[in-house]
């Protein structure tokens, strides 16, 4: 990734450069303007919280690279948080396995609807979103489900390891695997090629269905992992959480320079995109704390929208200036 | 023990609101802001947009900013525990507003200072008890629930359903979520009235859905208050006015004006007073007997 | 110029029924099955009031989904419709309640309350279109901006407060009747019929499909691609604005927080269930109408049969998948 | 016997594309597969390789009965294929495309370096020296075609299938390709070669299978099959001679100028082009691949901005910002890549054909269907477009028939200037002479045609005058008297050597 950033070759490289610059600028802005902004407490709690979104965005990144979309991640995470909360009395490993299994199950379902029944990803995963929320509410009887505090389950979300939040370690680990997969394994090339055009990939002898199936399964699994962390971090399985996570993840991926049309994308820049968007919330909270202006929640959404606008327009500008592509 | 609070001229206080998508929450926020402004305190206000997880992150950012006190309107009982604990660890007293946290996991006077608010279960109960006395032979109830999974919806349903069962003679023929919203409440009521033409009571978990239900009743060619009795919770001005008009039979108030009581409690604590674990908000009850007189006082 | 006929063999005749018909029947089938199910299972289903309830409730979805169909036909998508509904719903009462500027003539105020909010949402639609065309931002992301900020704008201008009103003139679009048909139903039919005619008979309709089918080829054939794209977003904005007016008029109240919430998903689902490909190049307005009816009837069925909300979500998901699947099978056969 | 296909049938939505076709070949044989547009050649290939499923028939390959259910399977079994529409992953690099699906690995990880080096090596064999780490989308059609060929050749297959591989190559590249194929043949690889340029087939292939209307109508050794007989089998009738095209009357120098470029330039590819097209003539534009012919057409048509120099239409200075403006001025363009910027795949033949005509077909915004149908029927007949009905989606047509629809798209607008970029690419010999004749008759009625072509024979036969481009600049104009293959080649090679 870094060599590409130093010597940008394509529009994507430039967009990735853009997101890193924006992230650096925002952090610098916060550090100069607010006391305690770069305090370890603030940074670590930011990382702890955003690790869930990072996991979801990683799965979304793969899905979007194939030219698809996964709207179900929020619902699946909610479901997984409930399932893992139920399993938490049997230990942290059981909780984690259960949450991830629930996520994987929905990932496989998505994969089946899209490759087997040939339903468009937008609709298939929209349905999966509804169904996963429904199941989460049914299982939890419309309430949050307390996790067990007798086992080490909450450790997954609340403890630190080497001074760094465990959820952030998990997310980091997932991103390293994701990066190796996409950049260093043949299968990663195949995912990219499928996104370039399914018909073409098929004629070139790739097992397109299997690849597409795989990315939705992976996205489900990661959403399950995020849901597990949700339960562990907040001590409860929450059937109503996760609303809008899919849009956050999509926005992070796009801000990271991955095109929704598929065929190109970067794992590292997606992480930067998550941090950038997550940081915006944090900055808004600090801005409110300054007391100059007390931004209502309404202004906050206007500002978030404007911020997204500025970032994507800048990206569009940057890519427009990159070497022209012939076709 | 709950962290201590020094007596100061002015404070920097945090208020972590859960959402601002309904009139009740807006009134609550306004009341908090107005009171802080009156006292000359600096208010750090956050809005979790309906996400318990974000609310925890919001509280963490308040801790990072070093506020003196945190007012927290917890979105949910359990998931906000980590926020309460983090504040305690950082030496910041927390005062809970309008909803509490799981008593098994955090205790007033120990992990947080106190809980100010009313009891959603009790609101449902009060309504059921009133109905048992004033039903006038009506008995078939349509219940319009709040947002599925939210604690006021769960509690108002629980309190009402249990009490009405105890009262006997009543039957809940349908119970569906109207999302605390007027439009959705109306649409659900339209469908349910169509499927259950014999229903003669509608119990809505908030004013908005009750008002939606009234227009559904009228659209179905029936008369609210006569053919169908409408019951609601919240007691905003519009609803109380409708009680006065006779379209709504009764409303349990759930007052959102928390500002004065919240800041007063905080001041008492700073002075060193011992604070009771539950500062109860006394809520009114409106029906045809008092609605006209109370209308000017409704929020 | 003269072109001489040099053909030797007459072209073979195709005996296949048109694809569009097949896909339309798929959705129709789903609708019929639902109706049959209801006749058997739902109490008091067979009545005019049922028809009335369902048609009035589906009106807003159909109006929005019609605009969405056009946007999707160009290969785009419009996530901002729900927020735009909130904006128009917030602006309209401000006009006739004189919160903005006092308008002396009540008739004029009502007229403006119809026109101005829609102009505002059209302007936002234009903004969406500009992002998509000028800045080449992908439609999901471009309209995500207003999805997030649009509702915020509506909340900011009303300060989040509910606006309650009673204004028979304005509320005619939701409460009135035209020849015994509820006004919003009539409005829905007019919008759908107009869109159908546009897509089928006009040059604009053809150009919309060409842009969605192959944008480069469309440009090379002299089609003003940008203008067409901007126009569909403007139309989508206008229809979302109109739907917003219907909703607030029906409720005698405008709540910027809730008007149109989640509408984008309902509208997109209606389009998909109705048989238009989300990848563009196809627009099936009748399908969209039927798709919206399917979604509405599913909702009604679940409500009337007392299915709890949580279970209803699961069932609704299953039915959407089933409907799209049936429809696509029919499409491919 | 390497491959034996018997009695293959296939229909699409009730229309038969193949009706009992067969093909047999042995190891080390180069089999030409020829037939008119829509004869079923590509369909046969797609069934053989598992891209389509067959309705009826038997296929045996390398001594075993097979029925591949996906291209992946046929590749594994040893069949490498280049499909008619170049199929490469556009955003992936050249190297990745060559190795996609069988990447070199080290310890299970991708061997990026090995891939780069390998790709460079392979392409060097094809005399192509390009940056293999750039996405293929950055290269022109010819380069992409060469990459696709390199990919298939390196698969070390037993059978290599090429569906019109030379349609966008120039002669040098064709020569390189043929050399490679002959080498493969010597090592026992069987090759199926589909093409419409008969000279190439005679130069390369040793046997030929001829298809017509979904059936195999003749098989034989290439040497035993005179050209005329081959064409007769293909068409089912005799072909009027190519030379019978005729040229316009000789006083063309006095005809009024229609289109004029002077010192035109845009970007780096077009540096300095002088070009004139007169009323009623066919003006040819020749040059090597990448010499900037298509880019010149893009400028005239308003797709790229004229940054330097001047352009005149009928004497008046013009610059177009959008194709729509050029079209309004009476210019039409049949582009070279019909898949990417020609057809609208899901639309019907009718809708595709009238796309540019819509503004003239409209009354108060409404499309005049009666007139539309009349026009469409006329052109379907005149150009002999093989289709089930005008309402068939264009994507179901064979490549050549799609090309005819696109030609009709412009002819029906009755343009003043028609630019045709590789107008006969992928068009069978029967249709080709028809199209050239058609262009000629249109020119005789006053149409100005600017014809870009890589086929010298065709240019020499049809053009009244040829402008030669080299490296983005016009280097020569050959009037009719000076036209010859030799002169043309000499001019094209100008500045290159
Ligand atoms: N996917 C499809 N759907 C419907 N019809 C098709 C499809 N593919 C091919 N056809 C039809 O099958 C017939 C044979 O087409 P094919 O592409 O095999 O011809 P071809 O011999 O390769 O022609 P060309 O030389 O023009 O490439 C044509 O009539 C075409 O319209
Ligand atoms: N050496 C090269 N490296 C990369 N791209 C090239 C090279 N040469 C040409 N191209 C591509 O070719 C195009 C310019 O050639 P253009 O198509 O205008 O020439 P042409 O003579 O019309 O060739 P063709 O016969 O392919 O139409 C550009 O878009 C450019 O991307
Ligand atoms: Mg072919
Ligand atoms: Mg060219």
XYZ file of C-alpha atoms in Angstrom, chain A residues 35-36 39 41-42 45 49 52 137 141-147 149 158 230 233-242 245 281-282 285-292 294-298 300, chain B residues 12 20-22 26 33 42-47 50-61 63-66 75-82 86 90 102 105 145 148-150 154 158:
92
model
C -7.604 19.706 25.415
C -7.267 16.004 26.064
C -5.136 11.757 25.559
C -8.088 7.665 27.316
C -9.821 9.333 24.421
C -11.893 4.491 23.921
C -15.703 1.662 20.064
C -16.807 -2.975 15.673
C -35.898 -9.555 18.770
C -37.924 -11.363 23.706
C -37.664 -7.709 22.669
C -35.160 -6.878 25.403
C -31.475 -6.615 25.900
C -29.935 -9.845 27.059
C -27.451 -9.593 29.864
C -24.166 -11.351 29.312
C -20.211 -11.625 34.249
C -13.675 -4.363 27.882
C -20.816 -5.414 20.930
C -18.137 -4.412 25.364
C -21.522 -3.274 26.642
C -22.388 -6.304 28.681
C -25.543 -7.100 26.789
C -26.876 -8.594 23.631
C -28.804 -5.788 21.968
C -31.438 -6.700 19.399
C -32.108 -3.068 18.490
C -28.513 -1.995 17.997
C -26.791 -1.836 14.637
C -24.168 0.414 10.591
C -18.254 11.948 15.926
C -15.543 12.386 18.477
C -18.546 15.824 20.867
C -15.456 17.806 21.769
C -16.673 20.799 19.817
C -19.865 20.755 21.851
C -17.796 20.613 24.989
C -16.020 23.832 24.119
C -19.254 25.612 24.730
C -18.923 28.069 21.891
C -23.953 23.882 21.395
C -24.659 21.838 18.338
C -27.979 20.110 18.455
C -28.140 16.573 17.199
C -29.776 17.993 14.114
C -24.628 17.235 13.832
C -19.056 21.865 33.368
C -34.044 13.542 19.736
C -36.610 12.101 17.445
C -39.752 12.762 19.419
C -36.918 17.399 22.736
C -30.416 23.268 28.463
C -21.455 24.915 30.740
C -23.407 22.005 29.263
C -21.674 19.357 27.179
C -24.538 17.832 25.265
C -24.408 14.647 23.225
C -27.048 12.739 21.349
C -30.880 5.822 19.494
C -27.745 3.726 19.898
C -26.755 2.484 23.325
C -23.263 1.789 22.063
C -22.829 5.326 20.810
C -24.139 6.640 24.099
C -21.350 4.831 25.903
C -18.852 6.357 23.495
C -20.438 9.758 24.124
C -20.044 9.347 27.874
C -16.426 8.354 27.320
C -15.799 11.517 25.353
C -14.973 11.780 30.593
C -12.080 12.673 28.308
C -13.206 16.271 28.342
C -13.214 16.298 32.114
C -31.002 4.273 26.330
C -31.113 0.819 27.861
C -30.736 -0.835 31.217
C -27.819 -3.131 30.579
C -25.584 -1.757 27.838
C -25.003 1.518 29.660
C -23.391 -0.161 32.654
C -19.872 0.237 31.202
C -16.117 4.265 33.478
C -12.759 8.572 36.378
C -29.802 -2.754 35.657
C -25.073 -4.558 38.019
C -47.003 -0.556 21.403
C -40.235 -2.847 19.538
C -37.484 -3.564 22.000
C -37.418 -0.146 23.658
C -41.733 -3.136 27.147
C -45.930 -5.159 31.024
